[in-house]
């Protein structure tokens, strides 16, 4: 039995989710091969081969996979599936997109967003916006699994593993890439940052999010947002933390002007230390916060920036 | 063109789920149920396509116990033309739902199927993708914009790091993200009218799909509780605590 992990990257660099997903895959106890699909993969395949626990890197370097469209990624993974008992990807928007398609064509159930590996068939995963943790046992012979990367640590380094080219090329013709609009940011990625500071409806407008910049700079933090802030148009939606946005588990999460709705908590309540700044002492965020400060954020944020 | 919208009856999104004391699942007795929020967005999008003259008929379908007809009636009140209830008392998994939906797709042959991206109970985010696979159609998941042009649908997708637009050949499958639209409310006259709209009931067992469980639910537990925090007096104390007590900065 072997495990296949599909690497997460942006055609430039590997994403930290890849290493964390390899960590989860190692817990299954089998050899781990990693598939890297996209274009210009040279440098990435080197760093991937050096991640501890990687037995082989399979390289599918072809323009067909540049945008990792679900239809062609699925065909590629299926062409390799025979050799593997477990197929694992990160629960990012890419992994979530093609993995269920793979599962359906293998005629197996998919286990989504696991947070723990109990044994080769049994996993823990959150349900109901993280208000319950289910332990599930897969009865299928082949397991298709997505991993909540924030629940696993980064892997160390090793002497480089073998890299083999995969020549399967499939262009399903069902879909084609049109365009991409990247959100520009020089800050650490939300899902990988050690510190996250997020603003909510209490920020009142998009300009006020600038109040978080100085603090984020000093802490090396990523800036996130609640759905309310995104829906109000304060910030772009890929900054959203929550059940329907990104799931983060940094060492320090600072929630500013966020009430703490169930859906938001689902995205951040596994953070090591949570700080809440809110003027409403009854806001539910204070029930999960390690340190709460009941105050007007417009008074407090400049003071905080000063004090750091 | 015909649009099919699969919807799901789930716990109301404002209700905090309670784990049963025997850890066999989540307690849903006497809990307020509603249409899954992402499904509401899917219904709204289909109705907007109809209002724009792009769609000719909107069919909604749900799979589940008798009570889920309530959510079909809601969808009819919002503007759907016809409802299909695939009835089963069994708790089904995404793969089963996708296979049953594939049968409904075969029967109805819609050019577009719009689903929610995930249901807020099982949080799986699988059914749309699985349905696309089983019907060999292109998929546009996490859609924040859907534009139909001739024999293609352009779907702008919410992906990590920004937005990606893909063009899918019709027929196709789309799953909705939160920002696709803002669903409307049903008016009282429309709720009354919905009672007379057609609702077809099909027994799930009659569709020839193997519904044997693929996943065994071993147990359901409460997540680890966070220990109670403290309220600090001011910024100075907060920074001091973060430095010396929590040691995170």
Short mmCIF file of N, CA and C in Angstrom, two decimals, chain B residues 57-227:
data_model
loop_
_atom_site.label_atom_id
_atom_site.label_comp_id
_atom_site.label_asym_id
_atom_site.label_seq_id
_atom_site.Cartn_x
_atom_site.Cartn_y
_atom_site.Cartn_z
N UNK B 57 -37.11 26.98 -17.55
CA UNK B 57 -37.76 26.24 -16.48
C UNK B 57 -36.76 25.99 -15.36
N UNK B 58 -37.23 26.15 -14.12
CA UNK B 58 -36.38 25.88 -12.96
C UNK B 58 -36.99 24.73 -12.16
N UNK B 59 -36.24 23.64 -12.08
CA UNK B 59 -36.72 22.47 -11.34
C UNK B 59 -35.86 22.33 -10.08
N UNK B 60 -36.50 22.19 -8.92
CA UNK B 60 -35.74 21.97 -7.69
C UNK B 60 -35.91 20.52 -7.27
N UNK B 61 -34.87 19.97 -6.66
CA UNK B 61 -34.93 18.58 -6.22
C UNK B 61 -34.28 18.48 -4.85
N UNK B 62 -34.86 17.64 -4.00
CA UNK B 62 -34.20 17.35 -2.74
C UNK B 62 -34.26 15.85 -2.49
N UNK B 63 -33.31 15.37 -1.69
CA UNK B 63 -33.27 13.96 -1.35
C UNK B 63 -33.30 13.87 0.17
N UNK B 64 -34.28 13.17 0.70
CA UNK B 64 -34.34 13.07 2.15
C UNK B 64 -35.71 12.64 2.63
N UNK B 65 -35.93 12.83 3.91
CA UNK B 65 -37.19 12.41 4.53
C UNK B 65 -38.33 13.33 4.09
N UNK B 66 -39.54 12.91 4.40
CA UNK B 66 -40.76 13.62 4.01
C UNK B 66 -40.71 15.11 4.36
N UNK B 67 -40.15 15.41 5.54
CA UNK B 67 -40.14 16.80 6.01
C UNK B 67 -39.42 17.75 5.07
N UNK B 68 -38.52 17.21 4.23
CA UNK B 68 -37.76 18.11 3.36
C UNK B 68 -38.62 18.70 2.24
N UNK B 69 -39.87 18.21 2.11
CA UNK B 69 -40.80 18.84 1.15
C UNK B 69 -41.06 20.30 1.52
N UNK B 70 -40.91 20.60 2.80
CA UNK B 70 -41.08 21.98 3.27
C UNK B 70 -40.10 22.91 2.53
N UNK B 71 -38.85 22.45 2.37
CA UNK B 71 -37.84 23.28 1.70
C UNK B 71 -38.11 23.35 0.20
N UNK B 72 -38.70 22.28 -0.37
CA UNK B 72 -39.08 22.33 -1.79
C UNK B 72 -40.17 23.38 -1.99
N UNK B 73 -41.14 23.42 -1.05
CA UNK B 73 -42.21 24.43 -1.16
C UNK B 73 -41.62 25.84 -1.06
N UNK B 74 -40.63 26.00 -0.20
CA UNK B 74 -39.97 27.31 -0.09
C UNK B 74 -39.38 27.69 -1.44
N UNK B 75 -38.69 26.74 -2.07
CA UNK B 75 -38.07 27.03 -3.37
C UNK B 75 -39.12 27.35 -4.43
N UNK B 76 -40.25 26.65 -4.37
CA UNK B 76 -41.34 26.93 -5.32
C UNK B 76 -41.90 28.34 -5.07
N UNK B 77 -41.98 28.72 -3.80
CA UNK B 77 -42.48 30.06 -3.46
C UNK B 77 -41.52 31.13 -3.93
N UNK B 78 -40.25 30.78 -4.01
CA UNK B 78 -39.24 31.75 -4.47
C UNK B 78 -39.26 31.90 -5.98
N UNK B 79 -39.89 30.94 -6.68
CA UNK B 79 -40.01 31.09 -8.13
C UNK B 79 -39.69 29.85 -8.94
N UNK B 80 -39.32 28.75 -8.29
CA UNK B 80 -39.08 27.52 -9.05
C UNK B 80 -40.41 27.03 -9.63
N UNK B 81 -40.33 26.29 -10.77
CA UNK B 81 -41.55 25.87 -11.45
C UNK B 81 -42.06 24.52 -11.00
N UNK B 82 -41.13 23.65 -10.66
CA UNK B 82 -41.50 22.27 -10.37
C UNK B 82 -40.54 21.70 -9.34
N UNK B 83 -41.04 20.78 -8.51
CA UNK B 83 -40.17 20.19 -7.48
C UNK B 83 -40.18 18.68 -7.60
N UNK B 84 -39.04 18.09 -7.27
CA UNK B 84 -38.93 16.63 -7.22
C UNK B 84 -38.40 16.25 -5.85
N UNK B 85 -39.11 15.33 -5.21
CA UNK B 85 -38.65 14.85 -3.91
C UNK B 85 -38.25 13.38 -4.04
N UNK B 86 -36.96 13.13 -3.89
CA UNK B 86 -36.48 11.75 -3.88
C UNK B 86 -36.50 11.32 -2.42
N UNK B 87 -37.47 10.47 -2.09
CA UNK B 87 -37.76 10.21 -0.69
C UNK B 87 -36.96 9.03 -0.15
N UNK B 88 -36.35 9.25 1.01
CA UNK B 88 -35.65 8.19 1.72
C UNK B 88 -35.53 8.58 3.18
N UNK B 89 -35.58 7.61 4.05
CA UNK B 89 -35.41 7.88 5.48
C UNK B 89 -33.95 7.68 5.87
N UNK B 90 -33.18 7.09 4.93
CA UNK B 90 -31.79 6.76 5.22
C UNK B 90 -30.91 8.01 5.22
N UNK B 91 -29.90 8.02 6.07
CA UNK B 91 -28.91 9.09 6.04
C UNK B 91 -27.90 8.79 4.95
N UNK B 92 -27.91 9.59 3.90
CA UNK B 92 -27.07 9.26 2.75
C UNK B 92 -25.79 10.10 2.74
N UNK B 93 -24.78 9.57 2.06
CA UNK B 93 -23.50 10.27 1.91
C UNK B 93 -23.47 10.97 0.55
N UNK B 94 -22.49 11.86 0.40
CA UNK B 94 -22.39 12.65 -0.84
C UNK B 94 -22.38 11.77 -2.09
N UNK B 95 -21.66 10.65 -2.03
CA UNK B 95 -21.54 9.79 -3.22
C UNK B 95 -22.92 9.24 -3.60
N UNK B 96 -23.73 8.88 -2.60
CA UNK B 96 -25.08 8.38 -2.88
C UNK B 96 -25.95 9.49 -3.47
N UNK B 97 -25.85 10.67 -2.83
CA UNK B 97 -26.66 11.81 -3.28
C UNK B 97 -26.30 12.14 -4.74
N UNK B 98 -24.99 12.14 -5.03
CA UNK B 98 -24.55 12.47 -6.39
C UNK B 98 -25.07 11.44 -7.38
N UNK B 99 -25.07 10.17 -6.99
CA UNK B 99 -25.56 9.13 -7.90
C UNK B 99 -27.07 9.25 -8.13
N UNK B 100 -27.80 9.55 -7.06
CA UNK B 100 -29.25 9.74 -7.21
C UNK B 100 -29.53 10.97 -8.07
N UNK B 101 -28.76 12.04 -7.83
CA UNK B 101 -28.95 13.26 -8.63
C UNK B 101 -28.62 12.99 -10.10
N UNK B 102 -27.62 12.14 -10.35
CA UNK B 102 -27.28 11.81 -11.73
C UNK B 102 -28.48 11.17 -12.43
N UNK B 103 -29.26 10.37 -11.68
CA UNK B 103 -30.47 9.77 -12.25
C UNK B 103 -31.51 10.84 -12.57
N UNK B 104 -31.62 11.82 -11.67
CA UNK B 104 -32.58 12.90 -11.90
C UNK B 104 -32.13 13.74 -13.11
N UNK B 105 -30.82 13.94 -13.23
CA UNK B 105 -30.29 14.68 -14.38
C UNK B 105 -30.61 13.93 -15.67
N UNK B 106 -30.48 12.61 -15.62
CA UNK B 106 -30.82 11.78 -16.78
C UNK B 106 -32.29 11.95 -17.16
N UNK B 107 -33.15 11.97 -16.16
CA UNK B 107 -34.58 12.10 -16.38
C UNK B 107 -34.98 13.48 -16.88
N UNK B 108 -34.36 14.53 -16.30
CA UNK B 108 -34.79 15.90 -16.60
C UNK B 108 -33.96 16.55 -17.70
N UNK B 109 -32.79 16.02 -17.99
CA UNK B 109 -31.78 16.61 -18.87
C UNK B 109 -31.71 18.14 -18.84
N UNK B 110 -31.32 18.69 -17.69
CA UNK B 110 -31.12 20.15 -17.60
C UNK B 110 -29.79 20.53 -18.26
N UNK B 111 -29.75 21.76 -18.82
CA UNK B 111 -28.49 22.22 -19.41
C UNK B 111 -27.54 22.74 -18.33
N UNK B 112 -28.14 23.14 -17.22
CA UNK B 112 -27.32 23.66 -16.13
C UNK B 112 -27.85 23.11 -14.81
N UNK B 113 -26.93 22.64 -13.96
CA UNK B 113 -27.31 22.26 -12.60
C UNK B 113 -26.57 23.19 -11.66
N UNK B 114 -27.30 23.83 -10.75
CA UNK B 114 -26.66 24.73 -9.80
C UNK B 114 -26.87 24.17 -8.39
N UNK B 115 -25.76 23.93 -7.69
CA UNK B 115 -25.84 23.45 -6.31
C UNK B 115 -25.12 24.44 -5.40
N UNK B 116 -25.36 24.31 -4.10
CA UNK B 116 -24.56 25.06 -3.13
C UNK B 116 -23.18 24.43 -3.06
N UNK B 117 -22.17 25.20 -2.62
CA UNK B 117 -20.82 24.63 -2.60
C UNK B 117 -20.66 23.63 -1.46
N UNK B 118 -21.38 23.82 -0.36
CA UNK B 118 -21.32 22.84 0.72
C UNK B 118 -22.55 22.99 1.58
N UNK B 119 -22.90 21.93 2.29
CA UNK B 119 -23.99 22.06 3.25
C UNK B 119 -23.36 22.33 4.61
N UNK B 120 -24.06 23.13 5.41
CA UNK B 120 -23.45 23.59 6.67
C UNK B 120 -23.58 22.56 7.78
N UNK B 121 -24.12 21.37 7.48
CA UNK B 121 -24.17 20.32 8.51
C UNK B 121 -22.97 19.37 8.37
N UNK B 122 -22.86 18.72 7.20
CA UNK B 122 -21.74 17.79 7.05
C UNK B 122 -20.46 18.48 6.57
N UNK B 123 -20.58 19.73 6.08
CA UNK B 123 -19.41 20.50 5.63
C UNK B 123 -18.50 19.71 4.67
N UNK B 124 -19.10 18.93 3.78
CA UNK B 124 -18.30 18.06 2.91
C UNK B 124 -17.73 18.75 1.69
N UNK B 125 -18.57 19.56 1.03
CA UNK B 125 -18.14 20.22 -0.21
C UNK B 125 -17.74 19.18 -1.27
N UNK B 126 -18.66 18.30 -1.62
CA UNK B 126 -18.36 17.21 -2.55
C UNK B 126 -19.41 17.00 -3.64
N UNK B 127 -20.69 17.18 -3.29
CA UNK B 127 -21.76 16.66 -4.14
C UNK B 127 -21.72 17.21 -5.57
N UNK B 128 -21.52 18.52 -5.71
CA UNK B 128 -21.51 19.12 -7.05
C UNK B 128 -20.41 18.54 -7.92
N UNK B 129 -19.22 18.42 -7.33
CA UNK B 129 -18.08 17.89 -8.07
C UNK B 129 -18.34 16.43 -8.47
N UNK B 130 -18.92 15.66 -7.52
CA UNK B 130 -19.20 14.25 -7.81
C UNK B 130 -20.25 14.11 -8.91
N UNK B 131 -21.26 14.98 -8.85
CA UNK B 131 -22.30 14.94 -9.87
C UNK B 131 -21.71 15.28 -11.24
N UNK B 132 -20.82 16.27 -11.27
CA UNK B 132 -20.16 16.64 -12.53
C UNK B 132 -19.38 15.45 -13.08
N UNK B 133 -18.69 14.73 -12.19
CA UNK B 133 -17.91 13.57 -12.62
C UNK B 133 -18.83 12.48 -13.18
N UNK B 134 -19.92 12.20 -12.47
CA UNK B 134 -20.79 11.09 -12.86
C UNK B 134 -21.58 11.39 -14.13
N UNK B 135 -21.80 12.66 -14.41
CA UNK B 135 -22.54 13.02 -15.63
C UNK B 135 -21.57 13.47 -16.74
N UNK B 136 -20.27 13.37 -16.46
CA UNK B 136 -19.22 13.80 -17.40
C UNK B 136 -19.45 15.22 -17.91
N UNK B 137 -19.70 16.12 -16.97
CA UNK B 137 -19.86 17.52 -17.33
C UNK B 137 -18.75 18.35 -16.70
N UNK B 138 -18.50 19.50 -17.29
CA UNK B 138 -17.54 20.43 -16.70
C UNK B 138 -18.11 21.01 -15.43
N UNK B 139 -17.22 21.44 -14.52
CA UNK B 139 -17.68 21.97 -13.24
C UNK B 139 -17.12 23.35 -12.97
N UNK B 140 -17.96 24.22 -12.45
CA UNK B 140 -17.53 25.55 -12.02
C UNK B 140 -17.89 25.70 -10.55
N UNK B 141 -16.91 25.37 -9.69
CA UNK B 141 -17.21 25.38 -8.25
C UNK B 141 -16.92 26.75 -7.64
N UNK B 142 -17.53 27.01 -6.49
CA UNK B 142 -17.33 28.24 -5.69
C UNK B 142 -17.60 29.48 -6.55
N UNK B 143 -18.71 29.47 -7.27
CA UNK B 143 -18.99 30.54 -8.24
C UNK B 143 -19.39 31.84 -7.54
N UNK B 144 -18.76 32.94 -7.96
CA UNK B 144 -19.23 34.24 -7.51
C UNK B 144 -19.84 35.03 -8.68
N UNK B 145 -19.74 34.47 -9.89
CA UNK B 145 -20.39 35.10 -11.06
C UNK B 145 -20.63 34.03 -12.11
N UNK B 146 -21.82 34.05 -12.69
CA UNK B 146 -22.17 33.06 -13.72
C UNK B 146 -22.72 33.81 -14.92
N UNK B 147 -22.06 33.66 -16.07
CA UNK B 147 -22.51 34.35 -17.28
C UNK B 147 -22.68 33.32 -18.39
N UNK B 148 -23.89 33.26 -18.95
CA UNK B 148 -24.14 32.28 -20.01
C UNK B 148 -24.02 32.96 -21.37
N UNK B 149 -23.15 32.38 -22.22
CA UNK B 149 -22.95 32.92 -23.56
C UNK B 149 -23.03 31.79 -24.56
N UNK B 150 -24.04 31.82 -25.39
CA UNK B 150 -24.25 30.78 -26.41
C UNK B 150 -24.23 29.39 -25.77
N UNK B 151 -23.25 28.55 -26.19
CA UNK B 151 -23.23 27.20 -25.66
C UNK B 151 -22.23 27.02 -24.54
N UNK B 152 -21.84 28.16 -23.92
CA UNK B 152 -20.87 28.08 -22.83
C UNK B 152 -21.37 28.84 -21.61
N UNK B 153 -20.84 28.47 -20.45
CA UNK B 153 -21.10 29.28 -19.27
C UNK B 153 -19.75 29.68 -18.68
N UNK B 154 -19.59 30.99 -18.48
CA UNK B 154 -18.37 31.50 -17.85
C UNK B 154 -18.60 31.62 -16.36
N UNK B 155 -17.78 30.94 -15.59
CA UNK B 155 -17.95 30.94 -14.15
C UNK B 155 -16.73 31.58 -13.50
N UNK B 156 -16.94 32.65 -12.72
CA UNK B 156 -15.87 33.24 -11.95
C UNK B 156 -15.87 32.58 -10.58
N UNK B 157 -14.71 32.00 -10.25
CA UNK B 157 -14.63 31.17 -9.05
C UNK B 157 -13.82 31.85 -7.96
N UNK B 158 -14.26 31.71 -6.72
CA UNK B 158 -13.50 32.23 -5.59
C UNK B 158 -12.46 31.21 -5.20
N UNK B 159 -11.19 31.51 -5.54
CA UNK B 159 -10.12 30.57 -5.21
C UNK B 159 -9.18 31.24 -4.20
N UNK B 160 -8.35 30.44 -3.55
CA UNK B 160 -7.37 31.00 -2.61
C UNK B 160 -6.50 31.98 -3.37
N UNK B 161 -6.41 33.19 -2.89
CA UNK B 161 -5.55 34.17 -3.54
C UNK B 161 -6.24 35.05 -4.55
N UNK B 162 -7.50 34.82 -4.83
CA UNK B 162 -8.19 35.72 -5.76
C UNK B 162 -9.37 35.07 -6.47
N UNK B 163 -9.52 35.43 -7.75
CA UNK B 163 -10.65 34.94 -8.55
C UNK B 163 -10.13 34.30 -9.83
N UNK B 164 -10.75 33.19 -10.20
CA UNK B 164 -10.38 32.52 -11.45
C UNK B 164 -11.64 32.37 -12.29
N UNK B 165 -11.53 32.68 -13.58
CA UNK B 165 -12.69 32.48 -14.45
C UNK B 165 -12.43 31.31 -15.40
N UNK B 166 -13.40 30.40 -15.47
CA UNK B 166 -13.30 29.28 -16.40
C UNK B 166 -14.53 29.29 -17.33
N UNK B 167 -14.35 28.77 -18.52
CA UNK B 167 -15.47 28.62 -19.45
C UNK B 167 -15.82 27.14 -19.52
N UNK B 168 -17.08 26.82 -19.30
CA UNK B 168 -17.53 25.43 -19.35
C UNK B 168 -18.44 25.23 -20.54
N UNK B 169 -18.28 24.12 -21.23
CA UNK B 169 -19.25 23.77 -22.27
C UNK B 169 -20.56 23.38 -21.61
N UNK B 170 -21.66 23.79 -22.17
CA UNK B 170 -22.96 23.35 -21.65
C UNK B 170 -23.28 21.99 -22.26
N UNK B 171 -23.92 21.09 -21.54
CA UNK B 171 -24.41 21.24 -20.17
C UNK B 171 -23.28 21.20 -19.15
N UNK B 172 -23.51 21.87 -18.00
CA UNK B 172 -22.46 22.00 -17.00
C UNK B 172 -23.04 22.02 -15.59
N UNK B 173 -22.12 21.93 -14.63
CA UNK B 173 -22.50 21.94 -13.21
C UNK B 173 -21.81 23.14 -12.54
N UNK B 174 -22.58 23.90 -11.77
CA UNK B 174 -22.03 25.06 -11.07
C UNK B 174 -22.34 24.92 -9.57
N UNK B 175 -21.38 25.24 -8.71
CA UNK B 175 -21.71 25.31 -7.28
C UNK B 175 -21.49 26.74 -6.79
N UNK B 176 -22.37 27.19 -5.90
CA UNK B 176 -22.42 28.60 -5.53
C UNK B 176 -21.56 28.92 -4.33
N UNK B 177 -20.91 30.08 -4.37
CA UNK B 177 -20.28 30.61 -3.18
C UNK B 177 -21.18 31.72 -2.64
N UNK B 178 -20.79 32.22 -1.45
CA UNK B 178 -21.68 33.15 -0.76
C UNK B 178 -21.96 34.44 -1.52
N UNK B 179 -20.99 34.90 -2.26
CA UNK B 179 -21.15 36.22 -2.86
C UNK B 179 -21.75 36.20 -4.26
N UNK B 180 -22.27 35.07 -4.68
CA UNK B 180 -22.89 35.01 -6.01
C UNK B 180 -24.10 35.95 -6.09
N UNK B 181 -24.90 35.95 -5.06
CA UNK B 181 -26.07 36.84 -5.05
C UNK B 181 -26.64 36.94 -3.65
N UNK B 182 -27.66 37.77 -3.51
CA UNK B 182 -28.37 37.85 -2.24
C UNK B 182 -29.77 37.30 -2.41
N UNK B 183 -30.04 36.16 -1.81
CA UNK B 183 -31.35 35.53 -2.04
C UNK B 183 -32.51 36.40 -1.57
N UNK B 184 -33.61 36.30 -2.30
CA UNK B 184 -34.82 37.06 -1.95
C UNK B 184 -35.64 36.31 -0.91
N UNK B 185 -36.64 36.98 -0.39
CA UNK B 185 -37.59 36.32 0.51
C UNK B 185 -38.84 35.97 -0.27
N UNK B 186 -39.54 34.93 0.18
CA UNK B 186 -40.79 34.55 -0.48
C UNK B 186 -41.91 35.46 0.04
N UNK B 187 -42.75 35.95 -0.88
CA UNK B 187 -43.88 36.77 -0.45
C UNK B 187 -45.04 35.86 -0.10
N UNK B 188 -45.96 36.36 0.73
CA UNK B 188 -47.10 35.54 1.16
C UNK B 188 -47.92 35.00 -0.01
N UNK B 189 -48.29 35.86 -0.99
CA UNK B 189 -49.05 35.31 -2.13
C UNK B 189 -48.28 34.20 -2.87
N UNK B 190 -46.97 34.37 -2.98
CA UNK B 190 -46.17 33.33 -3.65
C UNK B 190 -46.10 32.05 -2.84
N UNK B 191 -46.12 32.18 -1.52
CA UNK B 191 -46.14 30.98 -0.66
C UNK B 191 -47.45 30.23 -0.89
N UNK B 192 -48.54 30.98 -1.02
CA UNK B 192 -49.84 30.35 -1.27
C UNK B 192 -49.83 29.67 -2.65
N UNK B 193 -49.33 30.38 -3.64
CA UNK B 193 -49.28 29.84 -5.00
C UNK B 193 -48.42 28.58 -5.08
N UNK B 194 -47.36 28.56 -4.27
CA UNK B 194 -46.42 27.44 -4.32
C UNK B 194 -47.09 26.13 -3.95
N UNK B 195 -48.16 26.24 -3.16
CA UNK B 195 -48.86 25.02 -2.72
C UNK B 195 -49.51 24.29 -3.88
N UNK B 196 -49.77 25.02 -4.96
CA UNK B 196 -50.42 24.39 -6.11
C UNK B 196 -49.44 23.99 -7.22
N UNK B 197 -48.18 24.30 -7.01
CA UNK B 197 -47.20 23.92 -8.04
C UNK B 197 -46.87 22.42 -7.93
N UNK B 198 -46.49 21.80 -9.06
CA UNK B 198 -46.27 20.34 -9.06
C UNK B 198 -45.09 19.90 -8.22
N UNK B 199 -45.31 18.82 -7.45
CA UNK B 199 -44.24 18.23 -6.63
C UNK B 199 -44.31 16.72 -6.84
N UNK B 200 -43.29 16.22 -7.53
CA UNK B 200 -43.24 14.81 -7.86
C UNK B 200 -42.45 14.07 -6.78
N UNK B 201 -42.98 12.93 -6.32
CA UNK B 201 -42.26 12.16 -5.30
C UNK B 201 -41.76 10.85 -5.91
N UNK B 202 -40.47 10.61 -5.75
CA UNK B 202 -39.86 9.38 -6.27
C UNK B 202 -39.21 8.66 -5.08
N UNK B 203 -39.42 7.36 -4.96
CA UNK B 203 -38.75 6.61 -3.90
C UNK B 203 -37.30 6.42 -4.30
N UNK B 204 -36.39 6.75 -3.38
CA UNK B 204 -34.96 6.65 -3.69
C UNK B 204 -34.60 5.23 -4.12
N UNK B 205 -35.23 4.24 -3.47
CA UNK B 205 -34.93 2.83 -3.76
C UNK B 205 -35.27 2.45 -5.20
N UNK B 206 -36.19 3.21 -5.82
CA UNK B 206 -36.64 2.84 -7.16
C UNK B 206 -35.66 3.27 -8.24
N UNK B 207 -34.60 4.03 -7.87
CA UNK B 207 -33.72 4.58 -8.89
C UNK B 207 -32.53 3.67 -9.22
N UNK B 208 -32.46 2.52 -8.56
CA UNK B 208 -31.42 1.55 -8.91
C UNK B 208 -30.02 1.98 -8.52
N UNK B 209 -29.89 2.71 -7.41
CA UNK B 209 -28.57 3.13 -6.95
C UNK B 209 -28.23 2.34 -5.68
N UNK B 210 -27.00 1.83 -5.62
CA UNK B 210 -26.55 1.11 -4.42
C UNK B 210 -26.33 2.12 -3.30
N UNK B 211 -27.14 2.02 -2.26
CA UNK B 211 -27.08 3.01 -1.17
C UNK B 211 -26.41 2.45 0.08
N UNK B 212 -25.65 1.39 -0.09
CA UNK B 212 -24.96 0.82 1.07
C UNK B 212 -23.94 1.82 1.61
N UNK B 213 -23.84 1.96 2.93
CA UNK B 213 -22.91 2.95 3.51
C UNK B 213 -21.46 2.71 3.10
N UNK B 214 -20.73 3.79 2.87
CA UNK B 214 -19.31 3.72 2.54
C UNK B 214 -18.49 4.24 3.70
N UNK B 215 -19.19 4.94 4.59
CA UNK B 215 -18.49 5.54 5.74
C UNK B 215 -19.27 5.16 6.99
N UNK B 216 -18.54 4.67 8.00
CA UNK B 216 -19.19 4.35 9.27
C UNK B 216 -18.91 5.50 10.23
N UNK B 217 -19.98 6.02 10.82
CA UNK B 217 -19.81 7.08 11.80
C UNK B 217 -19.49 6.41 13.14
N UNK B 218 -18.27 6.53 13.58
CA UNK B 218 -17.85 5.84 14.81
C UNK B 218 -18.38 6.59 16.03
N UNK B 219 -18.15 7.88 16.07
CA UNK B 219 -18.65 8.69 17.19
C UNK B 219 -18.63 10.16 16.82
N UNK B 220 -19.37 10.94 17.60
CA UNK B 220 -19.36 12.39 17.43
C UNK B 220 -19.13 13.00 18.80
N UNK B 221 -18.14 13.88 18.87
CA UNK B 221 -17.81 14.47 20.17
C UNK B 221 -17.84 15.98 20.12
N UNK B 222 -17.94 16.56 21.30
CA UNK B 222 -17.80 18.01 21.42
C UNK B 222 -16.35 18.37 21.12
N UNK B 223 -16.12 19.49 20.46
CA UNK B 223 -14.73 19.91 20.29
C UNK B 223 -14.13 20.28 21.65
N UNK B 224 -12.81 20.23 21.74
CA UNK B 224 -12.14 20.60 22.99
C UNK B 224 -12.56 22.01 23.39
N UNK B 225 -12.92 22.15 24.64
CA UNK B 225 -13.34 23.47 25.14
C UNK B 225 -12.11 24.35 25.36
N UNK B 226 -12.27 25.62 25.07
CA UNK B 226 -11.17 26.54 25.38
C UNK B 226 -11.33 26.94 26.84
N UNK B 227 -10.20 27.04 27.51
CA UNK B 227 -10.30 27.46 28.91
C UNK B 227 -10.66 28.95 28.94
#
